[in-house]
Coordinates of C-alpha atoms in Angstrom, one line a residue:
X5 CA 94.7 -120.8 168.8
X6 CA 94.6 -118.8 165.5
X7 CA 92.9 -119.8 162.2
X8 CA 96.2 -119.2 160.4
X9 CA 98.2 -121.6 162.4
X10 CA 99.4 -124.8 160.8
X11 CA 98.4 -128.0 162.5
X12 CA 101.9 -128.5 164.0
X13 CA 101.7 -125.2 165.9
X14 CA 98.4 -126.1 167.3
X15 CA 99.8 -129.3 168.9
X16 CA 103.2 -127.9 169.8
X17 CA 104.1 -127.8 173.5
X18 CA 106.8 -125.0 173.8
X19 CA 109.5 -125.0 176.3
X20 CA 108.7 -123.1 179.5
X21 CA 111.7 -121.1 180.7
X22 CA 112.5 -120.4 184.3
X23 CA 110.9 -117.3 185.8
X24 CA 112.8 -114.0 185.3
X25 CA 111.5 -111.7 188.0
X26 CA 111.9 -108.0 187.8
X27 CA 112.1 -107.6 191.6
X28 CA 115.6 -107.0 193.1
X29 CA 114.5 -108.3 196.5
X30 CA 114.4 -111.9 195.4
X31 CA 117.3 -114.3 195.8
X32 CA 117.2 -115.8 192.3
X33 CA 118.4 -119.4 192.3
X34 CA 116.2 -120.8 189.6
X35 CA 117.8 -120.5 186.2
X36 CA 121.5 -121.3 186.8
X37 CA 123.1 -118.0 185.9
X38 CA 126.6 -117.7 187.2
X39 CA 126.9 -116.3 190.7
X40 CA 129.6 -113.8 189.6
X41 CA 129.6 -111.0 187.0
X42 CA 131.8 -111.6 183.9
X43 CA 135.5 -111.0 184.0
X44 CA 136.8 -107.4 183.9
X45 CA 138.5 -108.1 180.7
X46 CA 135.1 -109.0 179.2
X47 CA 133.5 -105.8 180.5
X48 CA 136.4 -103.8 179.1
X49 CA 135.7 -105.2 175.6
X50 CA 132.0 -104.4 176.0
X51 CA 132.7 -100.8 177.0
X52 CA 135.1 -100.2 174.1
X53 CA 132.6 -101.2 171.5
X54 CA 132.6 -98.7 168.6
X55 CA 129.8 -97.3 166.5
X56 CA 131.6 -98.7 163.4
X57 CA 131.1 -102.2 164.8
X58 CA 127.4 -101.6 165.1
X59 CA 127.1 -99.9 161.7
X60 CA 128.5 -102.9 159.8
X61 CA 127.1 -106.4 159.6
X62 CA 129.1 -108.9 161.8
X63 CA 131.4 -111.6 160.4
X64 CA 128.9 -114.3 159.3
X65 CA 131.5 -117.0 160.0
X66 CA 132.7 -115.6 163.3
X67 CA 136.2 -116.4 162.2
X68 CA 138.0 -114.6 165.0
X69 CA 135.9 -116.2 167.6
X70 CA 136.3 -119.6 166.1
X71 CA 140.1 -119.1 166.1
X72 CA 139.9 -118.3 169.8
X73 CA 137.8 -121.4 170.5
X74 CA 140.1 -123.4 168.3
X75 CA 143.1 -122.5 170.5
X76 CA 141.2 -123.1 173.7
X77 CA 139.8 -126.5 172.7
X78 CA 142.8 -127.7 170.6
X79 CA 140.6 -128.4 167.5
X80 CA 140.8 -126.9 164.0
X81 CA 138.6 -123.9 163.2
X82 CA 136.6 -126.0 160.6
X83 CA 135.5 -128.2 163.5
X84 CA 133.6 -125.3 165.1
X85 CA 130.1 -123.8 164.6
X86 CA 129.0 -120.8 166.6
X87 CA 125.5 -119.6 167.3
X88 CA 123.2 -117.3 169.3
X89 CA 123.4 -119.4 172.4
X90 CA 123.7 -123.2 172.5
X91 CA 119.9 -123.5 172.3
X92 CA 120.1 -122.1 168.7
X93 CA 123.0 -124.4 168.0
X94 CA 121.0 -127.4 169.2
X95 CA 117.9 -126.3 167.3
X96 CA 119.9 -126.1 164.0
X97 CA 121.4 -129.5 164.9
X98 CA 118.0 -131.1 165.4
X99 CA 116.9 -129.7 162.0
X100 CA 120.0 -130.6 160.1
X101 CA 120.8 -134.0 161.6
X102 CA 117.8 -135.4 163.6
X103 CA 114.7 -134.2 161.7
X104 CA 112.3 -137.1 161.1
X105 CA 114.7 -139.7 162.8
X106 CA 114.5 -141.8 165.9
X107 CA 116.2 -140.2 168.8
X108 CA 116.9 -141.3 172.4
X109 CA 117.4 -139.0 175.4
X110 CA 116.7 -139.4 179.1
X111 CA 113.4 -139.3 180.8
X112 CA 114.8 -136.7 183.3
X113 CA 116.8 -134.1 181.3
X114 CA 116.6 -130.8 179.6
X115 CA 113.0 -129.9 178.7
X116 CA 113.8 -128.5 175.3
X117 CA 114.7 -131.9 173.7
X118 CA 111.0 -133.0 173.5
X119 CA 110.1 -129.6 172.1
X120 CA 112.6 -129.9 169.2
X121 CA 111.6 -133.5 168.6
X122 CA 108.0 -132.4 168.2
X123 CA 108.9 -129.4 166.0
X124 CA 111.1 -131.5 163.7
X125 CA 109.1 -134.7 163.6
X126 CA 111.7 -136.8 165.4
X127 CA 110.5 -140.1 167.0
X128 CA 111.7 -139.5 170.6
X129 CA 112.4 -142.3 173.0
X130 CA 113.0 -141.3 176.7
X131 CA 115.2 -143.8 178.4
X132 CA 114.7 -143.9 182.2
X133 CA 117.5 -142.8 184.4
X134 CA 118.5 -145.3 187.1
X135 CA 117.2 -145.1 190.7
X136 CA 120.1 -142.8 191.7
X137 CA 119.4 -140.6 188.6
X138 CA 122.6 -141.8 186.8
X139 CA 122.6 -142.7 183.1
X140 CA 121.9 -146.2 182.0
X141 CA 124.5 -146.3 179.3
X142 CA 123.8 -149.9 178.3
X143 CA 120.2 -149.2 177.8
X144 CA 121.1 -146.4 175.3
X145 CA 123.1 -148.9 173.3
X146 CA 120.1 -151.2 172.8
X147 CA 118.1 -149.0 170.4
X148 CA 118.8 -148.2 166.8
X149 CA 118.5 -144.4 167.4
X150 CA 120.6 -141.3 167.6
X151 CA 121.4 -140.1 171.2
X152 CA 121.2 -136.7 172.8
X153 CA 122.7 -136.4 176.2
X154 CA 123.2 -133.4 178.5
X155 CA 126.5 -133.9 180.4
X156 CA 126.4 -132.8 183.2
X157 CA 122.7 -133.7 183.0
X158 CA 120.1 -131.1 183.9
X159 CA 118.3 -131.0 186.3
X160 CA 120.2 -133.8 188.1
X161 CA 123.8 -132.4 187.9
X162 CA 125.2 -135.9 187.4
X163 CA 127.9 -136.4 184.8
X164 CA 129.3 -139.3 182.8
X165 CA 133.0 -139.8 182.5
X166 CA 134.6 -139.5 179.0
X167 CA 135.3 -143.3 178.9
X168 CA 131.6 -144.0 179.2
X169 CA 130.8 -141.6 176.4
X170 CA 133.6 -143.1 174.3
X171 CA 132.2 -146.6 174.8
X172 CA 128.8 -145.3 173.8
X173 CA 130.1 -143.6 170.6
X174 CA 132.3 -146.6 169.7
X175 CA 129.4 -149.1 170.1
X176 CA 127.0 -147.2 167.8
X177 CA 129.3 -145.7 165.1
X178 CA 126.5 -145.5 162.6
X179 CA 124.4 -143.3 164.9
X180 CA 124.9 -139.8 165.9
X181 CA 125.7 -138.9 169.5
X182 CA 125.1 -135.4 170.7
X183 CA 126.7 -134.4 174.0
X184 CA 125.3 -131.1 175.4
X185 CA 127.9 -129.6 177.7
X186 CA 126.0 -126.5 178.7
X187 CA 127.1 -127.0 182.3
X188 CA 130.7 -127.9 181.6
X189 CA 133.2 -125.9 183.7
X190 CA 132.2 -126.9 187.2
X191 CA 133.9 -130.2 187.6
X192 CA 132.9 -132.5 184.8
X193 CA 135.2 -133.8 182.1
X194 CA 134.7 -132.9 178.5
X195 CA 134.0 -135.2 175.5
X196 CA 135.7 -132.8 173.1
X197 CA 138.9 -134.8 172.7
X198 CA 136.8 -137.7 171.4
X199 CA 135.7 -135.7 168.4
X200 CA 139.1 -136.2 166.5
X201 CA 138.4 -140.0 166.2
X202 CA 134.6 -140.1 165.9
X203 CA 132.7 -138.6 163.0
X204 CA 129.4 -139.5 164.7
X205 CA 130.0 -137.2 167.8
X206 CA 129.0 -133.6 168.2
X207 CA 129.6 -131.6 171.4
X208 CA 127.8 -128.4 172.2
X209 CA 128.8 -125.7 174.7
X210 CA 127.3 -122.5 176.2
X211 CA 129.0 -119.5 177.6
X212 CA 125.9 -118.6 179.6
X213 CA 126.9 -120.6 182.7
X214 CA 130.6 -121.1 182.9
X215 CA 131.6 -117.6 181.6
X216 CA 128.7 -115.6 183.1
X217 CA 127.3 -114.5 179.7
X218 CA 123.7 -115.6 179.9
X219 CA 122.6 -112.1 178.9
X220 CA 124.8 -112.2 175.7
X221 CA 123.7 -115.5 174.2
X222 CA 126.8 -117.3 172.8
X223 CA 127.2 -121.1 172.1
X224 CA 129.1 -123.4 169.9
X225 CA 129.4 -126.9 168.6
X226 CA 132.5 -129.0 168.0
X227 CA 132.4 -131.9 165.5
X228 CA 134.2 -133.1 162.4
X229 CA 133.8 -130.8 159.3
X230 CA 131.0 -132.8 157.7
X231 CA 128.7 -132.3 160.6
X232 CA 129.7 -128.6 160.9
X233 CA 128.9 -128.0 157.2
X234 CA 125.4 -129.3 157.8
X235 CA 124.9 -126.8 160.6
X236 CA 126.2 -124.0 158.5
X237 CA 123.8 -124.9 155.7
X238 CA 120.9 -124.6 158.1
X239 CA 122.2 -121.4 159.7
X240 CA 122.6 -119.7 156.3
X241 CA 119.1 -120.8 155.3
X242 CA 117.6 -119.0 158.4
X243 CA 120.0 -116.1 159.3
X244 CA 123.5 -115.7 158.0
X245 CA 124.3 -113.2 160.9
X246 CA 123.1 -114.9 164.1
X247 CA 125.9 -113.7 166.3
X248 CA 126.4 -109.9 166.5
X249 CA 129.8 -108.3 166.4
X250 CA 129.8 -107.3 170.1
X251 CA 128.9 -110.8 171.2
X252 CA 131.7 -112.2 169.1
X253 CA 134.3 -109.9 170.6
X254 CA 133.0 -110.4 174.2
X255 CA 132.9 -114.2 173.8
X256 CA 136.5 -114.2 172.6
X257 CA 137.6 -112.2 175.5
X258 CA 135.8 -114.4 178.0
X259 CA 137.3 -117.6 176.6
X260 CA 140.8 -116.1 176.6
X261 CA 140.6 -115.1 180.3
X262 CA 141.5 -118.5 181.7
X263 CA 142.4 -117.3 185.1
X264 CA 139.0 -115.8 185.7
X265 CA 137.4 -119.1 184.6
X266 CA 139.5 -121.1 187.0
X267 CA 138.9 -118.8 189.9
X268 CA 135.2 -118.5 189.3
X269 CA 134.7 -122.2 188.8
X270 CA 136.5 -122.9 192.1
X271 CA 134.3 -120.4 193.9
X272 CA 131.2 -122.1 192.6
X273 CA 132.4 -125.5 193.7
X274 CA 133.2 -124.2 197.2
X275 CA 129.7 -122.7 197.6
X276 CA 128.2 -125.8 196.1
X277 CA 129.8 -128.0 198.8
X278 CA 128.6 -125.7 201.5
X279 CA 125.0 -125.9 200.2
X280 CA 125.2 -129.7 199.9
X281 CA 126.6 -130.2 203.4
X282 CA 124.1 -127.7 205.0
X283 CA 121.1 -129.3 203.3
X284 CA 122.1 -132.8 204.3
X285 CA 122.2 -131.9 207.9
X286 CA 118.4 -131.0 207.9
X287 CA 117.1 -134.1 206.1
X288 CA 117.7 -133.4 202.4
X289 CA 119.0 -135.9 200.0
X290 CA 121.3 -134.1 197.5
X291 CA 122.6 -135.7 194.3
X292 CA 126.3 -135.4 193.6
X293 CA 126.7 -132.5 191.2
X294 CA 129.2 -131.4 188.6
X295 CA 127.2 -128.4 187.6
X296 CA 126.4 -124.9 189.1
X297 CA 123.3 -126.2 190.7
X298 CA 122.2 -129.0 193.0
X299 CA 119.2 -131.3 192.8
X300 CA 117.6 -132.1 196.2
X301 CA 114.6 -133.7 197.9
X302 CA 113.6 -133.6 201.5
X303 CA 112.9 -136.9 203.3
X304 CA 109.5 -135.8 204.6
X305 CA 108.4 -132.5 203.1
X306 CA 107.0 -132.2 199.6
X307 CA 108.7 -130.3 196.8
X308 CA 105.8 -127.8 196.2
X309 CA 105.5 -127.2 199.9
X310 CA 109.2 -126.2 200.2
X311 CA 109.0 -124.3 196.9
X312 CA 106.1 -122.2 198.1
X313 CA 107.7 -121.6 201.5
X314 CA 110.9 -120.4 199.9
X315 CA 109.0 -118.1 197.5
X316 CA 107.1 -116.6 200.4
X317 CA 110.5 -115.8 201.9
X318 CA 111.8 -114.2 198.7
X319 CA 113.9 -117.2 197.5
X320 CA 113.2 -118.5 194.0
X321 CA 114.2 -122.0 193.0
X322 CA 113.0 -124.4 190.2
X323 CA 110.5 -127.2 190.4
X324 CA 108.7 -129.4 187.9
X325 CA 105.3 -131.1 188.1
X326 CA 106.7 -134.2 186.5
X327 CA 106.6 -137.8 187.6
X328 CA 109.7 -139.0 189.5
X329 CA 110.9 -135.5 190.2
X330 CA 107.8 -133.6 191.5
X331 CA 109.3 -133.5 195.0
X332 CA 112.8 -132.5 193.9
X333 CA 114.1 -129.0 193.7
X334 CA 116.9 -127.7 191.5
X335 CA 118.7 -124.9 193.2
X336 CA 121.3 -122.7 191.5
X337 CA 124.6 -122.2 193.2
X338 CA 124.7 -118.5 194.2
X339 CA 127.2 -116.4 196.2
X340 CA 128.3 -117.6 199.6
X341 CA 126.0 -115.0 201.2
X342 CA 123.0 -116.3 199.2
X343 CA 123.9 -119.9 200.2
X344 CA 124.0 -118.9 203.8
X345 CA 120.6 -117.2 203.5
X346 CA 119.2 -120.2 201.7
X347 CA 120.3 -122.6 204.5
X348 CA 119.0 -120.3 207.2
X349 CA 115.6 -120.2 205.6
X350 CA 115.6 -123.9 204.8
X351 CA 116.2 -124.6 208.5
X352 CA 113.3 -122.4 209.4
X353 CA 111.0 -124.1 206.9
X354 CA 112.0 -127.6 208.1
X355 CA 111.6 -126.7 211.7
X356 CA 108.2 -125.0 211.1
X357 CA 106.7 -127.6 208.7
X358 CA 107.9 -130.7 210.6
X359 CA 107.6 -129.4 214.1

């Protein structure tokens, strides 16, 4: 608390990110970075960066990157907004389109949504997920409010099919629907094709997970031009140059390397299935996941008990002290070697704690 703070800052509850340990001895499965390094084509662009690119301001419109996204997503460039990670894109979105308005999201979802709601004076309603943690689409239709959905959802990993999103967008054409696809690329289907016929839909993406660029911070939104203009107005009122020149070039290279994306995604899905099957054999319930993480609960051991036991054995996962999910753990999909180590340690913990 400081005497110069405005009242809102005093009451604000900021987002708490996952721990980023400095130790190299930990197996880090808590913040959903990609298990693999970026593509060699991406690293080549990074290594070839010139002093001239650093001397000059970057393109404030990221036109070359937007052209690459346009080709990859089959949407016109004026349907694309880019930012310094999808969190910045979403923050601008909340300011431009949701500030002071009633907004619905899920009671078990990305923890930044309530923060932005508080920061921008939105009236946030949290709709309970169903008993199996799936989305109650009908409940979302019953409120006169905009909707913000993570799809796949975090931390559950469950994903809605595009026809469910289409029915939602069609039924509430006077309300905005935001689909946060930060975890797209690991099996879920995208809502991007729906944008062409829906002026109330905006889809956001991140390159942090699917393209292994969490350290670079690149995200974008796809929507019809009227919504994109609103985002650009906010961006240019904060910082006209949010995405640096190297990030723009690296992101373009990452998106263009489709073979790496397919191969890397397949590897994540293979390791994910190994993790799910292995945990199920020792008493864990694991939700079906379309993301690069799994959400799991043991039938007899508490979440904190397992979290602490894993940490004591140098494995870091994610847990929340929140009603409904206090005994659940979100575990990132790592390499196959990390998955095998996780399962070995989990078997030891279950045997020790239940024996």
